[in-house]
Amino acid sequence: MSRSLIALIFLAFIPLAFPPTTEAAEFFIDPLTGSPTGTGAADDPWRTLEQVFADGLIQLRRWQDHPPGPDTGFEVLNPDAPVRGGDTLWLLDGYHGEIDVRSYYNTAPIKVVAAPGHAPRLGRLHLQSAQHWTFRGLSISPAHAQGPVDGGSIVQIEGHGFWGPASDVVFEDLDIFTIDDAGGWGIDEWLNEARSGVSLRADRAVLRGSRVRNVRHGITATGDDVSVLRNHVDGFSADGMRGLGDGGRFEYNRIQNNYISSSQGDGNHDDGFQSWSVGPGGVGTGEVRDVVLRSNIFINHVDPDHPLRSTMQAIGCFDGLFVNWVVENNVIITDHWHGITFHGMIDSRVVNNTVLDINDETPGPPWIRLTESNGRPSRNVVVRNNLSTRFTLSGEAIVDDHNVEIEDAGALFLAPPYDLRLLPTASAVDTGSGVMAPTHDVLGLRRPQGAAHDIGAYERCPNNCLIFSDGFEDGTTGAWSFR
């Protein structure tokens, strides 16, 4: 097959160039009709994705020496393998095995994609010391496997101190779960059988448009410049999201249904989103910098009568410092004191968030809180245009304006506690500040719609308001629609 010239992409510290490849190719993998001896053509497909890796059908690039240093180059294994950087592997219906591979650094992304109209399945997806991969449209669960699946997160990308770093991997439109229906699970299953969903231990990793359900931890991002966008975590017994690297973007995610509290035997204090720093002195002695936490919806539970529902801390960042963060347009409906809590927040802003207690019981009501971390006060933070049941703000140079403490949710919202769009008569309509306010609301509606910005995560929409269908702040993707 012919190949077009592909631009070379490198790890940041690699001084050596890869040789150019020729035109990108497409290959087909079909567990129902394929053969290990096939050519990968549409009329002669390979059997499974696991078989393609195992049989050396992908050109493998790995470091010449381990651990790699700044001057370490690559060596090529399987130099005559048909699949190379820039190619696409089309997966057809069926079970494609468990993927657990190491040292696959590509010159350009290899795309592993569900063929149109097909629903390929994996038991696990684990990449170590890898670069330039895209996985799209797959269902990934140990429940698909034909036997026991190794532990760890269901989907994981990670670097390794000996084998090398990992970066530039995209996961999108995935369905990730421990079990399809957890309705029969009790405490033991949620604590001991639930697998964690996604672990992004790589720089510039992306998780987008995916569903993560019935898991222990939902999404953990420890690499730098990670993007977690438009995902839905539904049913988790530990933390919904964790963001521990610098430069992370967590936008337009929905995190709901937290199960098992400490009184039921869970030693983890569950959070919708959690971060902490690590420095020379351990946890709480470093910095986490330049994180955007925007337009996420956190709901403790949607069934108030569920016997295993927990009391979830929503946004809990307790061991700072947290430097240059943007926390805006988030909706929090929880049964805890910690709605939005930062210990040691520096040079940041907390703007246009809505925080509401899911009931009138203890724990709660939730607050927006700033305080110190290990004797280091919060400093130079703007807290503006927020609706919350409580505010507890301490520190140096804290700007506190246009914030409203909720006393009567029924006077503000359409149908509290779950529908927190504003009533036309709400005092929060047209009474906010436009200074440092987001340009769109949590649904993607452009601000302002009236005489001034509304307070809280939702902008009041009178009629036929234009919004982003995918809700991205910059509006670079997705169609427009009216509401």
Coordinates of C-alpha atoms in Angstrom, one line a residue:
M1 CA 0.0 0.0 0.0
S2 CA 1.2 3.6 -0.7
R3 CA 2.1 5.9 2.1
S4 CA 2.2 9.8 2.3
L5 CA 4.8 11.7 4.2
I6 CA 4.0 12.0 7.9
A7 CA 5.4 14.8 10.0
L8 CA 7.8 13.5 12.6
I9 CA 6.8 13.8 16.2
F10 CA 9.3 13.3 19.0
L11 CA 9.5 13.1 22.8
A12 CA 10.6 16.5 24.1
F13 CA 14.1 15.5 25.0
I14 CA 14.9 13.2 22.1
P15 CA 17.7 14.6 19.9
L16 CA 17.6 12.0 17.2
A17 CA 15.1 12.0 14.4
F18 CA 13.1 9.0 13.3
P19 CA 13.4 8.0 9.7
P20 CA 10.5 9.2 7.6
T21 CA 7.6 6.8 6.9
T22 CA 5.7 6.7 3.6
E23 CA 1.9 6.8 3.2
A24 CA -0.5 5.8 6.0
A25 CA -2.2 2.4 5.6
E26 CA -5.4 0.8 6.9
F27 CA -5.8 -2.7 8.4
F28 CA -8.8 -4.7 9.5
I29 CA -9.2 -7.0 12.5
D30 CA -12.2 -9.4 12.8
P31 CA -12.4 -11.9 15.7
L32 CA -15.3 -13.7 13.9
T33 CA -13.8 -14.2 10.4
G34 CA -10.2 -13.2 10.7
S35 CA -7.1 -15.3 10.6
P36 CA -3.7 -15.0 12.3
T37 CA -2.2 -15.7 8.8
G38 CA -4.3 -13.0 7.1
T39 CA -2.9 -9.9 5.5
G40 CA -4.9 -7.4 7.4
A41 CA -6.8 -6.4 4.2
A42 CA -10.6 -5.8 4.4
D43 CA -11.2 -9.2 2.7
D44 CA -8.4 -11.0 4.6
P45 CA -8.5 -9.6 8.2
W46 CA -6.4 -10.5 11.1
R47 CA -8.0 -12.3 14.1
T48 CA -7.7 -10.0 17.2
L49 CA -5.8 -6.9 18.3
E50 CA -4.1 -9.0 21.0
Q51 CA -2.8 -11.4 18.2
V52 CA -1.6 -8.4 16.2
F53 CA 0.6 -7.3 19.1
A54 CA 1.7 -10.8 20.0
D55 CA 2.7 -11.7 16.5
G56 CA 4.9 -8.7 16.0
L57 CA 2.8 -7.1 13.2
I58 CA 3.4 -3.6 14.6
Q59 CA 6.8 -2.0 14.1
L60 CA 8.2 -1.6 17.6
R61 CA 10.5 1.2 18.6
R62 CA 12.2 1.2 22.0
W63 CA 15.1 2.9 23.7
Q64 CA 18.5 1.6 22.9
D65 CA 19.5 1.7 26.6
H66 CA 17.6 1.5 29.9
P67 CA 16.9 3.7 31.7
P68 CA 17.0 6.2 28.8
G69 CA 18.9 9.5 29.2
P70 CA 18.9 12.8 27.3
D71 CA 21.2 11.4 24.6
T72 CA 19.5 7.9 24.3
G73 CA 18.2 7.0 20.9
F74 CA 15.8 4.4 19.6
E75 CA 16.3 1.0 18.1
V76 CA 13.7 -0.6 15.8
L77 CA 12.4 -4.1 16.3
N78 CA 10.1 -5.8 13.8
P79 CA 11.5 -3.4 11.0
D80 CA 9.5 -5.2 8.4
A81 CA 6.2 -5.2 10.3
P82 CA 3.3 -3.9 8.2
V83 CA 1.8 -1.6 10.8
R84 CA 3.7 1.7 11.5
G85 CA 3.2 5.1 12.8
G86 CA 0.3 6.9 11.2
D87 CA -1.6 3.8 10.3
T88 CA -5.2 2.8 11.3
L89 CA -6.4 -0.5 12.7
W90 CA -10.1 -1.0 12.2
L91 CA -11.6 -3.3 14.8
L92 CA -14.8 -5.2 14.0
D93 CA -17.3 -6.8 16.4
G94 CA -16.1 -9.4 18.9
Y95 CA -13.6 -9.9 21.7
H96 CA -10.1 -8.6 20.9
G97 CA -8.3 -9.9 24.1
E98 CA -6.3 -8.1 26.7
I99 CA -3.7 -5.5 25.7
D100 CA -0.7 -5.2 28.0
V101 CA 2.3 -4.0 26.1
R102 CA 5.5 -2.0 26.7
S103 CA 7.9 0.2 24.6
Y104 CA 5.8 1.1 21.6
Y105 CA 7.0 4.6 20.6
N106 CA 5.5 5.6 17.3
T107 CA 6.6 8.3 14.8
A108 CA 3.0 9.4 14.4
P109 CA -0.2 8.1 16.1
I110 CA -1.4 4.6 15.4
K111 CA -5.2 4.7 15.5
V112 CA -7.1 1.8 16.9
V113 CA -10.7 2.5 16.0
A114 CA -14.1 0.7 16.1
A115 CA -15.2 0.2 12.5
P116 CA -18.5 2.0 11.7
G117 CA -21.4 0.1 13.1
H118 CA -19.2 -2.3 15.1
A119 CA -18.7 -2.7 18.9
P120 CA -15.3 -4.3 19.6
R121 CA -14.4 -5.4 23.1
L122 CA -11.3 -5.6 25.2
G123 CA -10.7 -7.1 28.6
R124 CA -8.0 -4.6 29.5
L125 CA -5.9 -1.8 27.9
H126 CA -2.5 -1.2 29.5
L127 CA 0.3 0.7 27.8
Q128 CA 3.6 1.2 29.4
S129 CA 6.4 3.4 28.1
A130 CA 4.6 4.4 24.9
Q131 CA 3.9 7.4 22.7
H132 CA 1.5 8.4 19.9
W133 CA -1.5 6.1 20.2
T134 CA -5.3 6.8 19.7
F135 CA -8.0 4.3 20.9
R136 CA -11.6 5.2 19.9
G137 CA -15.0 3.6 20.2
L138 CA -14.1 0.5 22.2
S139 CA -15.9 -1.3 25.1
I140 CA -13.3 -2.2 27.8
S141 CA -14.1 -4.3 30.8
P142 CA -12.8 -7.4 32.7
A143 CA -16.4 -8.6 32.3
H144 CA -15.7 -9.2 28.6
A145 CA -12.7 -11.5 29.3
Q146 CA -12.9 -15.3 29.0
G147 CA -11.0 -15.7 32.3
P148 CA -9.5 -13.6 35.2
V149 CA -7.9 -10.3 34.2
D150 CA -4.8 -8.9 35.9
G151 CA -5.3 -6.1 38.5
G152 CA -4.8 -2.4 38.0
S153 CA -6.9 0.1 36.3
I154 CA -9.1 -1.1 33.4
V155 CA -7.4 1.5 31.1
Q156 CA -3.9 2.7 31.9
I157 CA -1.1 4.5 30.3
E158 CA 2.1 4.9 32.3
G159 CA 5.8 5.7 32.1
H160 CA 8.4 3.7 33.9
G161 CA 11.7 4.7 35.5
F162 CA 13.6 2.0 33.7
W163 CA 11.7 1.4 30.5
G164 CA 11.0 5.1 29.7
P165 CA 8.3 7.8 29.8
A166 CA 4.9 7.8 28.2
S167 CA 3.1 10.6 26.4
D168 CA 0.7 11.7 23.7
V169 CA -2.0 9.1 24.0
V170 CA -5.7 9.7 23.2
F171 CA -8.6 7.7 24.6
E172 CA -12.0 8.7 23.3
D173 CA -15.6 7.4 23.0
L174 CA -14.8 4.4 25.3
D175 CA -17.2 2.5 27.5
I176 CA -15.2 1.4 30.6
F177 CA -16.7 -0.6 33.5
T178 CA -16.1 -3.4 36.0
I179 CA -19.5 -4.9 35.6
D180 CA -22.4 -3.8 33.4
D181 CA -25.0 -3.8 36.1
A182 CA -23.9 -3.2 39.7
G183 CA -27.5 -3.2 41.1
G184 CA -26.8 -6.4 43.0
W185 CA -23.5 -5.3 44.5
G186 CA -23.1 -4.9 48.3
I187 CA -20.4 -3.3 50.4
D188 CA -17.8 -6.0 49.7
E189 CA -18.2 -5.8 45.9
W190 CA -17.9 -2.0 45.8
L191 CA -14.8 -2.1 48.0
N192 CA -13.0 -5.3 46.8
E193 CA -14.3 -6.2 43.3
A194 CA -14.7 -2.8 41.7
R195 CA -11.7 -2.0 39.5
S196 CA -10.5 1.5 39.0
G197 CA -11.4 3.0 35.6
V198 CA -8.7 5.1 34.0
S199 CA -5.2 5.9 35.0
L200 CA -3.3 8.6 33.0
R201 CA 0.3 8.5 34.2
A202 CA 1.6 10.2 31.0
D203 CA 2.2 13.7 29.8
R204 CA -0.3 15.2 27.3
A205 CA -2.7 12.3 27.6
V206 CA -6.3 12.8 26.6
L207 CA -9.5 11.1 27.8
R208 CA -12.5 12.5 26.0
G209 CA -16.2 11.6 25.5
S210 CA -16.0 8.4 27.5
R211 CA -18.2 6.6 30.0
V212 CA -16.6 5.2 33.2
R213 CA -19.0 3.2 35.4
N214 CA -19.2 0.9 38.4
V215 CA -15.6 1.4 39.4
R216 CA -13.5 2.0 42.5
H217 CA -11.6 5.2 41.4
G218 CA -13.0 6.8 38.3
I219 CA -10.3 8.9 36.4
T220 CA -6.8 9.5 37.9
A221 CA -4.5 11.9 36.0
T222 CA -0.9 12.2 37.3
G223 CA 0.9 13.3 34.1
D224 CA 1.4 17.0 33.1
D225 CA -0.8 18.7 30.5
V226 CA -3.5 16.0 30.7
S227 CA -7.0 16.7 29.3
V228 CA -10.1 15.1 30.7
L229 CA -13.0 16.3 28.7
R230 CA -16.8 15.5 28.4
N231 CA -16.6 12.2 30.3
H232 CA -19.3 10.6 32.5
V233 CA -18.3 8.8 35.7
D234 CA -21.4 7.0 37.0
G235 CA -21.1 4.7 40.1
F236 CA -17.8 4.8 42.0
S237 CA -16.8 3.9 45.6
A238 CA -13.6 6.1 46.0
D239 CA -12.8 9.3 44.0
G240 CA -14.5 10.3 40.8
M241 CA -11.5 12.3 39.4
R242 CA -8.0 13.0 40.6
G243 CA -5.8 15.6 39.1
L244 CA -2.2 15.5 40.4
G245 CA -0.1 16.9 37.5
D246 CA 0.5 20.4 36.3
G247 CA -1.4 22.0 33.4
G248 CA -4.4 19.7 33.6
R249 CA -7.8 20.5 32.0
F250 CA -10.9 18.9 33.5
E251 CA -13.9 20.3 31.6
Y252 CA -17.5 19.4 31.1
N253 CA -17.4 16.1 33.0
R254 CA -20.3 14.6 34.9
I255 CA -19.4 12.8 38.1
Q256 CA -22.3 11.1 40.0
N257 CA -23.4 8.3 42.3
N258 CA -20.8 7.8 45.0
Y259 CA -21.2 4.6 47.1
I260 CA -19.9 3.3 50.5
S261 CA -18.9 5.7 53.3
S262 CA -16.4 5.4 56.1
S263 CA -19.2 4.2 58.5
Q264 CA -19.7 1.2 56.1
G265 CA -16.0 0.3 56.1
D266 CA -14.4 2.4 53.4
G267 CA -11.1 4.0 54.6
N268 CA -11.0 6.4 51.6
H269 CA -12.5 9.8 52.1
D270 CA -14.4 10.0 48.8
D271 CA -14.2 13.1 46.5
G272 CA -15.8 14.1 43.3
F273 CA -12.4 15.7 42.4
Q274 CA -9.3 15.6 44.5
S275 CA -5.8 16.9 44.2
W276 CA -2.7 17.2 46.4
S277 CA 0.9 18.3 46.0
V278 CA 4.1 16.3 46.6
G279 CA 7.4 18.0 47.3
P280 CA 10.7 17.4 48.9
G281 CA 9.1 16.9 52.3
G282 CA 6.3 14.6 51.0
V283 CA 2.6 15.2 50.6
G284 CA 1.6 18.8 51.0
T285 CA 5.1 20.3 50.5
G286 CA 5.0 21.0 46.8
E287 CA 2.8 22.7 44.2
V288 CA 0.2 21.7 41.6
R289 CA 0.1 24.4 39.0
D290 CA -2.0 25.7 36.1
V291 CA -5.0 23.5 36.4
V292 CA -8.4 24.3 34.8
L293 CA -11.5 22.8 36.5
R294 CA -14.4 24.1 34.5
S295 CA -18.0 23.3 33.9
N296 CA -18.1 19.9 35.7
I297 CA -21.2 18.6 37.4
F298 CA -20.8 16.7 40.6
I299 CA -23.8 14.9 42.1
N300 CA -23.4 12.9 45.3
H301 CA -26.3 10.6 44.3
V302 CA -29.4 10.6 42.2
D303 CA -31.3 8.2 44.4
P304 CA -31.7 9.5 47.9
D305 CA -33.0 6.1 49.1
H306 CA -30.1 4.0 47.9
P307 CA -28.8 2.1 51.0
L308 CA -25.2 2.4 50.0
R309 CA -25.1 6.1 49.0
S310 CA -22.1 7.9 50.5
T311 CA -21.4 11.5 51.7
M312 CA -19.1 12.8 49.0
Q313 CA -16.6 15.6 49.3
A314 CA -17.1 17.4 46.0
I315 CA -13.9 19.3 45.1
G316 CA -11.4 18.6 47.9
C317 CA -7.8 20.0 47.5
F318 CA -6.4 19.8 51.0
D319 CA -2.6 19.6 50.7
G320 CA -1.4 22.5 48.6
L321 CA 0.0 24.6 47.3
F322 CA -2.4 25.0 44.3
V323 CA -1.0 27.8 42.1
N324 CA -2.7 29.5 39.1
W325 CA -5.9 27.4 39.1
V326 CA -9.2 28.3 37.3
V327 CA -12.3 26.9 39.1
E328 CA -15.4 28.1 37.3
N329 CA -18.9 27.1 36.2
N330 CA -18.9 23.9 38.3
V331 CA -22.2 22.6 39.7
I332 CA -22.0 20.8 43.0
I333 CA -24.9 18.9 44.6
T334 CA -23.5 17.0 47.6
D335 CA -24.1 15.8 51.2
H336 CA -21.0 17.1 52.8
W337 CA -19.3 20.2 54.2
H338 CA -16.7 20.3 51.5
G339 CA -18.3 21.7 48.4
I340 CA -15.2 23.5 47.0
T341 CA -12.3 23.4 49.4
F342 CA -8.7 24.6 48.8
H343 CA -6.0 24.5 51.5
G344 CA -3.2 26.7 50.2
M345 CA -4.6 28.3 46.9
I346 CA -2.3 30.9 45.3
D347 CA -2.8 33.3 42.4
S348 CA -6.1 31.7 41.3
R349 CA -9.8 32.3 40.8
V350 CA -13.0 30.6 41.9
V351 CA -15.8 32.1 39.8
N352 CA -19.4 31.4 38.9
N353 CA -19.8 28.1 40.7
T354 CA -23.1 26.7 42.2
V355 CA -22.8 24.7 45.4
L356 CA -26.0 23.2 47.0
D357 CA -26.7 20.8 49.9
I358 CA -28.6 17.7 48.6
N359 CA -30.6 17.6 51.9
D360 CA -30.9 19.3 55.3
E361 CA -29.1 16.5 57.1
T362 CA -25.5 16.3 58.6
P363 CA -22.9 16.4 57.1
G364 CA -23.3 19.7 55.5
P365 CA -24.2 22.3 54.3
P366 CA -21.4 22.5 51.8
W367 CA -19.2 25.5 51.6
I368 CA -16.7 27.3 49.3
R369 CA -13.7 27.4 51.5
L370 CA -10.1 28.8 51.3
T371 CA -7.6 28.3 54.1
E372 CA -4.0 27.5 54.8
S373 CA -1.9 24.5 54.1
N374 CA 0.9 23.6 56.5
G375 CA 1.1 27.1 57.7
R376 CA 1.1 28.6 54.2
P377 CA -2.0 30.8 53.7
S378 CA -4.1 31.0 50.6
R379 CA -3.1 34.2 48.8
N380 CA -4.2 36.4 45.9
V381 CA -7.4 34.5 45.0
V382 CA -10.6 36.0 43.4
V383 CA -13.8 34.5 44.7
R384 CA -16.7 36.0 42.6
N385 CA -20.2 35.3 41.2
N386 CA -20.7 32.1 43.2
L387 CA -23.8 30.7 44.7
S388 CA -23.2 28.5 47.8
T389 CA -24.9 27.4 51.0
R390 CA -21.8 28.7 52.9
F391 CA -18.6 30.6 52.4
T392 CA -15.5 30.3 54.6
L393 CA -12.7 32.4 53.1
S394 CA -9.4 33.1 54.9
G395 CA -6.0 34.2 53.6
E396 CA -4.1 37.1 52.2
A397 CA -5.4 39.4 49.4
I398 CA -8.7 37.4 49.0
V399 CA -11.1 39.2 46.7
D400 CA -14.7 38.3 47.7
D401 CA -17.5 40.0 45.7
H402 CA -20.8 39.2 44.0
N403 CA -21.2 36.0 46.0
V404 CA -24.6 34.9 47.3
E405 CA -25.2 32.6 50.2
I406 CA -28.2 30.4 49.4
E407 CA -30.9 30.6 52.0
D408 CA -34.0 29.5 50.0
A409 CA -33.1 27.3 47.1
G410 CA -36.7 27.3 45.9
A411 CA -36.5 31.0 45.3
L412 CA -33.4 30.6 43.0
F413 CA -33.6 27.4 41.1
L414 CA -36.1 25.7 38.8
A415 CA -36.3 22.4 40.7
P416 CA -33.7 22.0 43.4
P417 CA -31.6 20.0 44.3
Y418 CA -31.0 18.5 40.8
D419 CA -32.1 21.2 38.4
L420 CA -30.2 24.4 39.4
R421 CA -31.0 26.5 36.4
L422 CA -32.1 29.9 37.5
L423 CA -35.7 31.1 37.8
P424 CA -36.5 34.3 35.9
T425 CA -37.2 35.9 39.2
A426 CA -34.0 34.7 40.9
S427 CA -31.9 37.4 42.6
A428 CA -28.9 35.9 40.9
V429 CA -30.1 37.0 37.4
D430 CA -28.2 39.9 35.9
T431 CA -26.5 40.8 39.2
G432 CA -23.0 39.3 38.7
S433 CA -19.8 40.9 37.6
G434 CA -18.3 40.5 34.2
V435 CA -14.8 40.9 35.5
M436 CA -12.9 37.6 35.1
A437 CA -16.2 35.9 34.5
P438 CA -16.3 32.9 32.1
T439 CA -17.5 33.6 28.6
H440 CA -20.0 30.7 28.7
D441 CA -22.0 28.8 31.3
V442 CA -21.9 25.2 32.4
L443 CA -24.0 24.2 29.4
G444 CA -22.1 26.3 26.9
L445 CA -24.5 29.2 26.8
R446 CA -22.8 32.5 26.0
R447 CA -22.6 35.0 28.9
P448 CA -24.2 37.4 29.5
Q449 CA -27.8 36.9 28.1
G450 CA -29.3 39.9 30.0
A451 CA -28.1 43.2 31.2
A452 CA -25.2 41.6 33.2
H453 CA -23.7 38.3 34.0
D454 CA -25.8 35.9 36.2
I455 CA -24.4 34.6 39.4
G456 CA -23.7 30.8 39.6
A457 CA -22.9 28.2 37.0
Y458 CA -26.0 28.7 34.9
E459 CA -26.8 31.7 32.8
R460 CA -30.5 32.4 32.6
C461 CA -31.8 31.7 29.1
P462 CA -35.0 33.6 28.1
N463 CA -35.8 32.0 24.7
N464 CA -33.9 30.3 21.9
C465 CA -30.5 30.7 23.4
L466 CA -27.5 29.6 21.3
I467 CA -25.3 27.0 23.1
F468 CA -22.5 24.6 22.2
S469 CA -23.8 21.1 21.8
D470 CA -20.6 19.7 23.3
G471 CA -20.1 22.6 25.7
F472 CA -16.5 23.5 25.0
E473 CA -15.5 26.8 26.3
D474 CA -13.4 27.9 23.3
G475 CA -16.2 26.8 20.8
T476 CA -13.7 25.3 18.4
T477 CA -15.6 22.0 18.1
G478 CA -19.2 20.9 18.0
A479 CA -22.3 22.3 16.5
W480 CA -24.6 25.0 17.8
S481 CA -28.1 24.4 19.0
F482 CA -31.0 26.3 20.7
R483 CA -32.6 25.7 24.0

